[in-house]
PDB file of C-alpha atoms in Angstrom:
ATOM      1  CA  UNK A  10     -16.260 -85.867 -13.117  1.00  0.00           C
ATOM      2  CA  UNK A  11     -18.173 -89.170 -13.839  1.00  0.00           C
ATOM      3  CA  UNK A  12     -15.485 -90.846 -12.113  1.00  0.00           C
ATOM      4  CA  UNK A  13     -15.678 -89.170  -9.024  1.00  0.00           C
ATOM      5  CA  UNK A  14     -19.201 -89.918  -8.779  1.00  0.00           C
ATOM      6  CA  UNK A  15     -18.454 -94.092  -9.730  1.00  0.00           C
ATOM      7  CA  UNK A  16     -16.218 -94.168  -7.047  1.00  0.00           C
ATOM      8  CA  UNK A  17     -18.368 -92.680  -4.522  1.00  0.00           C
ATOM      9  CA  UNK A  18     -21.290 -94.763  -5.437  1.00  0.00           C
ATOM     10  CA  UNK A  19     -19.155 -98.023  -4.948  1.00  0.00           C
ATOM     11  CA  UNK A  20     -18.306 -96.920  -1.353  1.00  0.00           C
ATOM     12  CA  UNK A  21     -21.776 -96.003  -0.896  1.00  0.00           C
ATOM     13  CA  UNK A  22     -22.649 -99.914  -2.464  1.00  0.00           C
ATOM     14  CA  UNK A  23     -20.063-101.033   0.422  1.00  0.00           C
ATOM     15  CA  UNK A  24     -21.545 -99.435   3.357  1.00  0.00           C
ATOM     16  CA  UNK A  25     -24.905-100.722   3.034  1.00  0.00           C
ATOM     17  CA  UNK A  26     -23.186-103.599   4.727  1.00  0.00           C
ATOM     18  CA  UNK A  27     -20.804-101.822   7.082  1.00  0.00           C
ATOM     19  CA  UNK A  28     -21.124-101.450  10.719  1.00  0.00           C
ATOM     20  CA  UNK A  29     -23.645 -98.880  11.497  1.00  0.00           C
ATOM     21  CA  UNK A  30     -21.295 -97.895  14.112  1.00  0.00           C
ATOM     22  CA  UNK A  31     -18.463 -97.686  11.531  1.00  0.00           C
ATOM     23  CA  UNK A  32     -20.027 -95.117   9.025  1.00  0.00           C
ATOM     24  CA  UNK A  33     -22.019 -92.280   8.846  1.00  0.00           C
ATOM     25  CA  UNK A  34     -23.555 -93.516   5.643  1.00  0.00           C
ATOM     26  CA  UNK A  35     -24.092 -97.035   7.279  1.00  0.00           C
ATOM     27  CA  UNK A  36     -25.496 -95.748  10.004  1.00  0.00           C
ATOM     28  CA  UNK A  37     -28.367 -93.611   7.593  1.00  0.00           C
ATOM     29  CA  UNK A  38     -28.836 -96.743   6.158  1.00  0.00           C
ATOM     30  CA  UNK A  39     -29.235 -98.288   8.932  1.00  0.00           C
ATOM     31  CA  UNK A  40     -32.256 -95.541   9.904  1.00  0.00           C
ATOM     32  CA  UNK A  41     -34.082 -96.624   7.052  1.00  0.00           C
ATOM     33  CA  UNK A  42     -35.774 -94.001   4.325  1.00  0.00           C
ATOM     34  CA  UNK A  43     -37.356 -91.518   6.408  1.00  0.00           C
ATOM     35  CA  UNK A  44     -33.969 -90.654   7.812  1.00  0.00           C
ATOM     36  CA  UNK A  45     -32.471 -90.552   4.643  1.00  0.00           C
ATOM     37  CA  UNK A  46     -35.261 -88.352   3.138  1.00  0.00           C
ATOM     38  CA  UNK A  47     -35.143 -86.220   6.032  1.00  0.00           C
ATOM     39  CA  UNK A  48     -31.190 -84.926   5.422  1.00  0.00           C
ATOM     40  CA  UNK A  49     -31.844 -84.603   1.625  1.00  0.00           C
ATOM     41  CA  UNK A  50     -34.561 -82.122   2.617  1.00  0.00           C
ATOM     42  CA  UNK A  51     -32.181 -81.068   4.926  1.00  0.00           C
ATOM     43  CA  UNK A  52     -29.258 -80.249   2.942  1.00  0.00           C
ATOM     44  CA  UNK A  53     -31.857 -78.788  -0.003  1.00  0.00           C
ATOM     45  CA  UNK A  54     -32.840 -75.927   3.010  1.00  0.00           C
ATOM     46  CA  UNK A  55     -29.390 -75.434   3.365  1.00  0.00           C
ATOM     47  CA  UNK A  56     -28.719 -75.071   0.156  1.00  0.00           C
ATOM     48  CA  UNK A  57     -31.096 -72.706  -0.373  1.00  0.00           C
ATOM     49  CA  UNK A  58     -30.231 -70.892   2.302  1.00  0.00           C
ATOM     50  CA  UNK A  59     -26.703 -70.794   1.307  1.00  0.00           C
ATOM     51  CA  UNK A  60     -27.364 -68.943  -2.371  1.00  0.00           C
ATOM     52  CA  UNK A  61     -29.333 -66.673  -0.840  1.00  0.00           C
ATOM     53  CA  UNK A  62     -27.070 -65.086   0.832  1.00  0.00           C
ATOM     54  CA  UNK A  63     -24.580 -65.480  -2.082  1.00  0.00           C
ATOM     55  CA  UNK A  64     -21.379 -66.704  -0.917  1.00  0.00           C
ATOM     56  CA  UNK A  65     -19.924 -69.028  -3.383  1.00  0.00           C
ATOM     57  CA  UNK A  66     -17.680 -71.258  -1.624  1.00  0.00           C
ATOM     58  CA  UNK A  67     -20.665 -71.909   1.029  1.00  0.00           C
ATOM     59  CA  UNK A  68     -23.087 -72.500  -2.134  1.00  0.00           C
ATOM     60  CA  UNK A  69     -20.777 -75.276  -3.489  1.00  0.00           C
ATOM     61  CA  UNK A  70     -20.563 -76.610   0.261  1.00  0.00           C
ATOM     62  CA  UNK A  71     -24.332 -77.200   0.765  1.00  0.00           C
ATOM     63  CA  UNK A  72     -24.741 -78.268  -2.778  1.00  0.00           C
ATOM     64  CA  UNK A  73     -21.866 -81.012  -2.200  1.00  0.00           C
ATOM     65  CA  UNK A  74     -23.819 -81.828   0.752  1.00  0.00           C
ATOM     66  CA  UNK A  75     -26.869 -81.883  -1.394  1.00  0.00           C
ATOM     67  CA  UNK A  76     -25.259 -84.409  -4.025  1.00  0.00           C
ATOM     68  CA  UNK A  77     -23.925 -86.994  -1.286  1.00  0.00           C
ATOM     69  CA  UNK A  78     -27.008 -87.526  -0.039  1.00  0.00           C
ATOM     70  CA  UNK A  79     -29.198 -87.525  -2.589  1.00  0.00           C
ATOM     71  CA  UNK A  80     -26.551 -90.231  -3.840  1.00  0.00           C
ATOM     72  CA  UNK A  81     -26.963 -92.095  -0.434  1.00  0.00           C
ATOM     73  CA  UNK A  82     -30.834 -92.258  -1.418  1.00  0.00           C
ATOM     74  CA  UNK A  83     -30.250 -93.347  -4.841  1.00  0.00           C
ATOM     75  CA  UNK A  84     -28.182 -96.104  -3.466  1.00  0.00           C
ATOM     76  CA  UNK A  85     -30.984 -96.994  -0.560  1.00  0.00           C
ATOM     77  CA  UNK A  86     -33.699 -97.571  -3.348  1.00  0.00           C
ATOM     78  CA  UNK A  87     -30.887 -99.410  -5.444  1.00  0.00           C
ATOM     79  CA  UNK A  88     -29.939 -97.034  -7.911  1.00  0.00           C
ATOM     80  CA  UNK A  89     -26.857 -95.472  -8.964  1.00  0.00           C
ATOM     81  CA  UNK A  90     -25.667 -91.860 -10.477  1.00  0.00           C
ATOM     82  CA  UNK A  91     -25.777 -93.687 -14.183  1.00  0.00           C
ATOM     83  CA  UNK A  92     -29.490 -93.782 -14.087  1.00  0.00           C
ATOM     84  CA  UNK A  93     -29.693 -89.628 -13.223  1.00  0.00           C
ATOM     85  CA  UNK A  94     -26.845 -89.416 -15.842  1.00  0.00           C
ATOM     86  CA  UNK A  95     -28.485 -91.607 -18.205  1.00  0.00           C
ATOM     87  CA  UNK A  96     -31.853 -89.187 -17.417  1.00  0.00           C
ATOM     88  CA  UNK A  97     -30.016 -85.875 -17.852  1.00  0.00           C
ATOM     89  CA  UNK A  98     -28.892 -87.188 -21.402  1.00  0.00           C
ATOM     90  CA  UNK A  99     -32.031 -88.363 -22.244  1.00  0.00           C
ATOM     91  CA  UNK A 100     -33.351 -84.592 -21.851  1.00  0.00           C
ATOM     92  CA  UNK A 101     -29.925 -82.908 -23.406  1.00  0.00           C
ATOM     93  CA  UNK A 102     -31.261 -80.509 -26.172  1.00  0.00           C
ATOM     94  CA  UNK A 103     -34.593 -80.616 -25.142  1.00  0.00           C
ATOM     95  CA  UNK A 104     -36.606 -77.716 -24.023  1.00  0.00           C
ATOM     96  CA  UNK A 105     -37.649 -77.305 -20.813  1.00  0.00           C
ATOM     97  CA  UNK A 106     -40.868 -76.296 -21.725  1.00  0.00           C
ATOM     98  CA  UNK A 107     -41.094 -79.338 -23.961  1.00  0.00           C
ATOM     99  CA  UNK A 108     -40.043 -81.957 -21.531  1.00  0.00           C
ATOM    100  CA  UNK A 109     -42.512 -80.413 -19.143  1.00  0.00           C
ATOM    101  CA  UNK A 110     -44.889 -81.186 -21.645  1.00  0.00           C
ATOM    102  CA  UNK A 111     -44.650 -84.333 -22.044  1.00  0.00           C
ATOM    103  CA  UNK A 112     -44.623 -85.136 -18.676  1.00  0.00           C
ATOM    104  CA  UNK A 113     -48.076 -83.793 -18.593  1.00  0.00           C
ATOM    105  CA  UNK A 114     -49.517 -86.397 -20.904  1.00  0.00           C
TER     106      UNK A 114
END
């Protein structure tokens, strides 16, 4: 699983110098942030939309969706899946209510 998500941040890494008009992710780049934030909000509606009206395979769709590009913003502010990894580890065994908390302080 990891892997996938290496690999795909690598060709993510190698479009930020690609061709606008030879990507789709080059071409986000190339629109700057507010493009990029724009689709992650976006594909979150979508998402959204897509579990409410509870068909699995079109949940995983929008949720893939969902992934890619908040991957495309990690790699626009210069960060990579290991740092949300690295996060999500960090919290493993916590409660929720507990992490919450100490986000308040």
């Amino acid at each position: 699983m990891t892997d996938t998500l290496t690999r795909l941040a690598a060709v993510l890494e190698e479009r930020k110098a690609a061709d606008p008009e030879s990507s789709y992710v080059a071409k986000l780049y190339s629109k700057g942030l507010d493009a990029i934030l724009k689709k992650v909000g976006e594909e979150a509606t979508e998402t959204v939309m897509a579990a409410k009206d509870g068909v699995p395979d079109k949940i995983v769709y929008e949720v893939a969706d969902l992934w890619f590009h908040t991957l495309v913003l990690l790699a626009h502010q210069n960060l990579g899946p290991e740092s949300v990894l690295a996060e999500l580890d960090r919290r493993f065994g916590l409660s929720g209510l507990e992490e919450k908390a100490r986000r308040a302080k």
